[in-house]
Amino acid sequence: MSNTHPIVHQVEVAQVDLAAADDMIREYMPFIRSETAKFLNRPPVDSNDDELSIAMIAFHEAIQGYERQRGSFLAFAAQLIRNRLIDYYRKEKWHRGVLSLNEPVDGDDGYEIMDTLAEPAVPQQELETRQATRAEIQELSAQMAEFGVTFADVADNCPRQERTLEACRRVLAYAKEHGILIKQLLHTKRLPVSELAAGSGVARKTIERHRNYIVTLLLIWSNGYELIRGHLVEVLRKGGRP
Amino acid sequence: MIYLVLEVYPSIAIIVDEEGRFFKAANLGYEVGEKIVDPVIMRPVKKSNPLQLRKPVIGALIGIAAAILVFFGLRLFTQSGFDTVVHATIYMTINPAVRMDINAEDQVIELTGTNQDGRALIRNYDARRKDKLEVTEDLLNRAQSFGFLSEDGEVVILLDTEDDEAFQKYGLEFRGALNHYVVEHPDLSIRIERWEDTATDESSTTEKQTIPPAETTKTKEMTDVTRPTSSVATSPAPVVTTPVVTTTATIVSTTTASPTTTTVAPTTSTTAVPVPVPTEDNDDWDDDDWDDDDDDDQEDDD
């Protein structure tokens, strides 16, 4: 009974390791392409078809959601890919009748509508902002690594219910008012759970459960990261304390 | 809602919204630092909880499972070891268009008609577990007997493979297997091409990697046909947007040709280039000469 199919073992490894999941997706690209082609009734184009990206995220969902009692992994993944693509098409129905910028220009060899448009007014400023944001993100990622946290961990650990999200924002607001707690975090690399729980009135268990998320928020509000903070405008506004 | 892209992997991207919610989403060509709207966010698959099932439901499920087990058990007994992981996909267009998914052992996993004629062509034909070449030949024969393929017709075989190496391998196998078919039907044109993204830059699509036809004396004269953009296939499936020079039983890849490849196909769409033609007398010409050097949250709300 202990004869586990290699793919099941591979899925179980990929469930806890994002890089392994990515490797597995690369390995099973012919399968993903085939399932997408079945839906599109034509081969998907890597750089052009969003459907292929949707199929890839569906395969990722299949990895995360697979359990042995669900039967064959590939059948499970195929079903999820199909469902996802159907959902995507239903959603995209609203955009039908809208002209794509990638539509070819009639009678013009290889030209798309986008090619015939004037250049956007200030792309340079936008590029510079994006570059500066990227540098901040890289710096934050490196600082998070010192705490053993990655963005993928935070995405997995992020509260989904508004009430829990609100509680985490209260913790952040309290820490921001008492800067010594953030300094303590940076110095000891440990989240001062007891102080944050007592001061913010949020249950200790909630703070511990969402440790990665709270650590990331506190790092963002520790020093620098103006551009990231600029994006997260609603976090403190909704935290109850400006 | 606007989202900021924090991290990008080939398959997914990590994004954060303005309210501080982090998500995994489909990577639709994003860059780190980019601000996006309307992402395709990854949805957690609900874990199954067998304890929630009631006893009658469990009983019914056991019954169904037993029936399935008997059915598939027999299948497994007769088809043990059949690899059903798709390794490559082959599109064949005559007028009927079909798609063939094959496994690593070149056995057909699934054969689908992608247009009406294609569905008619494969009706009552069991391709499962058969070799891809055998199925291709069978389908060509069926296409002729059904009147889909005339003596001077054209067959386009598109190979959707992982890389160039696999394409070369399959291409040569197809060429070898279909050579006698071309001999028997000298006016028939068979093109073997690699399905490749057409949204690449112009330079990468105008050059072709070509493996010359393994022709016999009967088909020494090459039939060069310059094809316009849309005339590659009648099926909605394969689309090759750049003009392609067609040669009888020629294998063409639309990837960028590396300097070391044995490129003998014309690099422009209108030039007919003489191709070294192996004949029956020229036995020392073999495939090796054409080797290619050529990628819920379980919330506790307390």
XYZ file of C-alpha atoms in Angstrom, chain A residues 42-229:
188
model
C -5.603 25.748 -31.367
C -2.092 25.702 -29.957
C -1.546 28.461 -27.399
C 1.047 31.153 -28.099
C 3.359 31.616 -25.122
C 3.861 35.340 -25.358
C 0.401 36.211 -26.545
C -2.226 34.050 -24.925
C -3.273 34.891 -21.371
C -5.029 31.530 -21.369
C -1.692 29.758 -21.010
C -0.865 31.848 -17.919
C -4.320 31.082 -16.535
C -3.730 27.376 -17.146
C -0.372 27.650 -15.348
C -1.928 29.280 -12.277
C -4.649 26.613 -12.346
C -1.952 23.932 -12.357
C -0.416 25.732 -9.388
C -3.793 25.674 -7.639
C -4.020 21.979 -8.402
C -0.636 21.409 -6.746
C -1.678 23.350 -3.641
C -5.103 21.756 -3.403
C -4.253 18.160 -4.254
C -4.938 15.408 -1.756
C -4.431 11.713 -2.336
C -8.135 10.973 -1.963
C -8.798 13.148 -4.994
C -7.455 10.425 -7.273
C -5.160 10.996 -10.223
C -3.329 14.317 -9.961
C -3.287 14.983 -13.688
C -7.029 14.384 -14.032
C -7.569 16.737 -11.098
C -5.274 19.358 -12.653
C -6.953 19.026 -16.061
C -10.345 19.654 -14.467
C -9.078 22.725 -12.605
C -7.460 24.126 -15.749
C -10.681 23.714 -17.674
C -12.777 25.313 -14.912
C -10.376 28.218 -14.655
C -10.407 28.848 -18.390
C -14.213 28.723 -18.465
C -14.344 31.251 -15.608
C -11.858 33.444 -17.419
C -13.927 33.375 -20.602
C -17.101 34.230 -18.710
C -15.320 37.177 -17.155
C -13.814 38.261 -20.437
C -17.236 38.244 -22.073
C -17.692 41.730 -20.656
C -14.742 42.935 -22.682
C -15.893 41.506 -25.972
C -16.479 44.117 -28.619
C -13.496 46.028 -27.284
C -10.723 46.340 -29.833
C -7.373 44.897 -28.804
C -4.238 46.961 -29.352
C -2.629 43.805 -30.678
C -5.106 43.493 -33.551
C -3.324 43.601 -36.908
C -3.889 46.680 -39.034
C -5.908 45.848 -42.135
C -3.742 45.444 -45.200
C -0.569 46.297 -43.344
C 2.106 43.644 -43.054
C 2.755 42.685 -39.490
C 1.664 46.000 -37.988
C -0.580 46.114 -34.957
C -2.888 48.928 -33.922
C -0.532 49.660 -31.036
C 2.268 50.401 -33.535
C 0.204 53.114 -35.148
C -0.471 54.994 -31.902
C 1.568 57.905 -30.641
C 3.995 57.183 -27.809
C 2.569 57.758 -24.335
C 3.318 61.200 -22.973
C 5.580 60.472 -19.941
C 6.806 56.902 -20.065
C 10.212 57.944 -18.771
C 8.911 59.163 -15.411
C 6.867 56.026 -15.026
C 9.889 53.882 -15.836
C 11.984 55.700 -13.246
C 9.286 55.238 -10.602
C 9.043 51.566 -11.442
C 12.777 51.175 -11.227
C 12.875 52.913 -7.831
C 9.979 50.746 -6.611
C 11.809 47.653 -7.803
C 14.905 48.696 -5.844
C 12.773 49.168 -2.695
C 11.151 45.766 -3.192
C 14.541 44.091 -3.560
C 15.778 45.799 -0.392
C 12.652 44.768 1.504
C 12.969 41.204 0.217
C 16.569 41.042 1.477
C 15.537 42.422 4.873
C 12.649 39.949 5.073
C 15.087 37.118 4.383
C 16.875 37.989 7.634
C 13.622 37.067 9.360
C 13.221 33.934 7.259
C 10.207 35.363 5.441
C 9.533 35.521 1.689
C 6.783 37.294 -0.244
C 5.339 33.886 -1.106
C 5.149 33.075 2.627
C 3.346 36.360 3.255
C 0.894 35.656 0.426
C 0.161 32.297 2.067
C 0.020 33.832 5.558
C -1.966 36.978 4.717
C -5.358 37.209 6.466
C -8.287 36.865 4.111
C -11.147 37.901 6.374
C -11.658 41.592 6.890
C -11.888 41.203 10.679
C -8.480 39.536 10.914
C -6.997 42.013 8.494
C -8.359 44.798 10.682
C -6.747 43.212 13.760
C -3.362 43.094 11.988
C -3.724 46.750 11.029
C -4.376 47.610 14.683
C -1.150 45.838 15.626
C 0.698 47.870 13.003
C -0.877 51.141 14.179
C 0.117 50.408 17.757
C 3.689 49.508 16.777
C 3.959 52.671 14.708
C 2.925 54.772 17.713
C 5.451 52.950 19.884
C 8.538 53.013 17.680
C 10.586 51.219 20.310
C 8.749 48.004 19.428
C 9.839 48.244 15.777
C 13.427 48.949 16.885
C 13.218 45.930 19.153
C 12.055 43.811 16.212
C 14.939 44.977 14.013
C 17.474 44.405 16.782
C 16.352 41.025 18.139
C 14.793 39.689 14.896
C 11.894 38.543 17.097
C 8.360 39.844 17.018
C 7.467 41.334 20.460
C 4.206 39.419 20.550
C 3.331 40.000 24.222
C 3.784 43.773 24.034
C 1.890 44.049 20.743
C -0.973 41.892 22.041
C -1.249 43.822 25.297
C -1.011 47.228 23.640
C -3.227 46.687 20.597
C -5.814 44.487 22.261
C -5.424 41.855 19.541
C -5.342 38.246 20.688
C -1.858 36.793 20.989
C -2.936 33.775 18.981
C -3.949 35.981 16.029
C -0.578 37.744 16.064
C 1.309 34.472 16.206
C -0.768 32.951 13.433
C -0.080 35.875 11.113
C 3.494 36.454 12.220
C 4.982 36.625 8.699
C 2.393 39.141 7.566
C 2.814 41.387 10.619
C 6.617 41.242 10.439
C 6.453 42.368 6.802
C 4.115 45.265 7.592
C 6.348 46.381 10.475
C 9.442 46.235 8.238
C 7.723 48.313 5.576
C 6.895 50.940 8.208
C 10.291 50.721 9.882
C 12.391 52.900 7.644
C 12.427 53.968 4.016
C 10.181 52.102 1.567
C 8.250 55.301 0.795
C 7.073 54.046 -2.580
C 5.747 50.765 -1.164
C 4.095 52.643 1.709
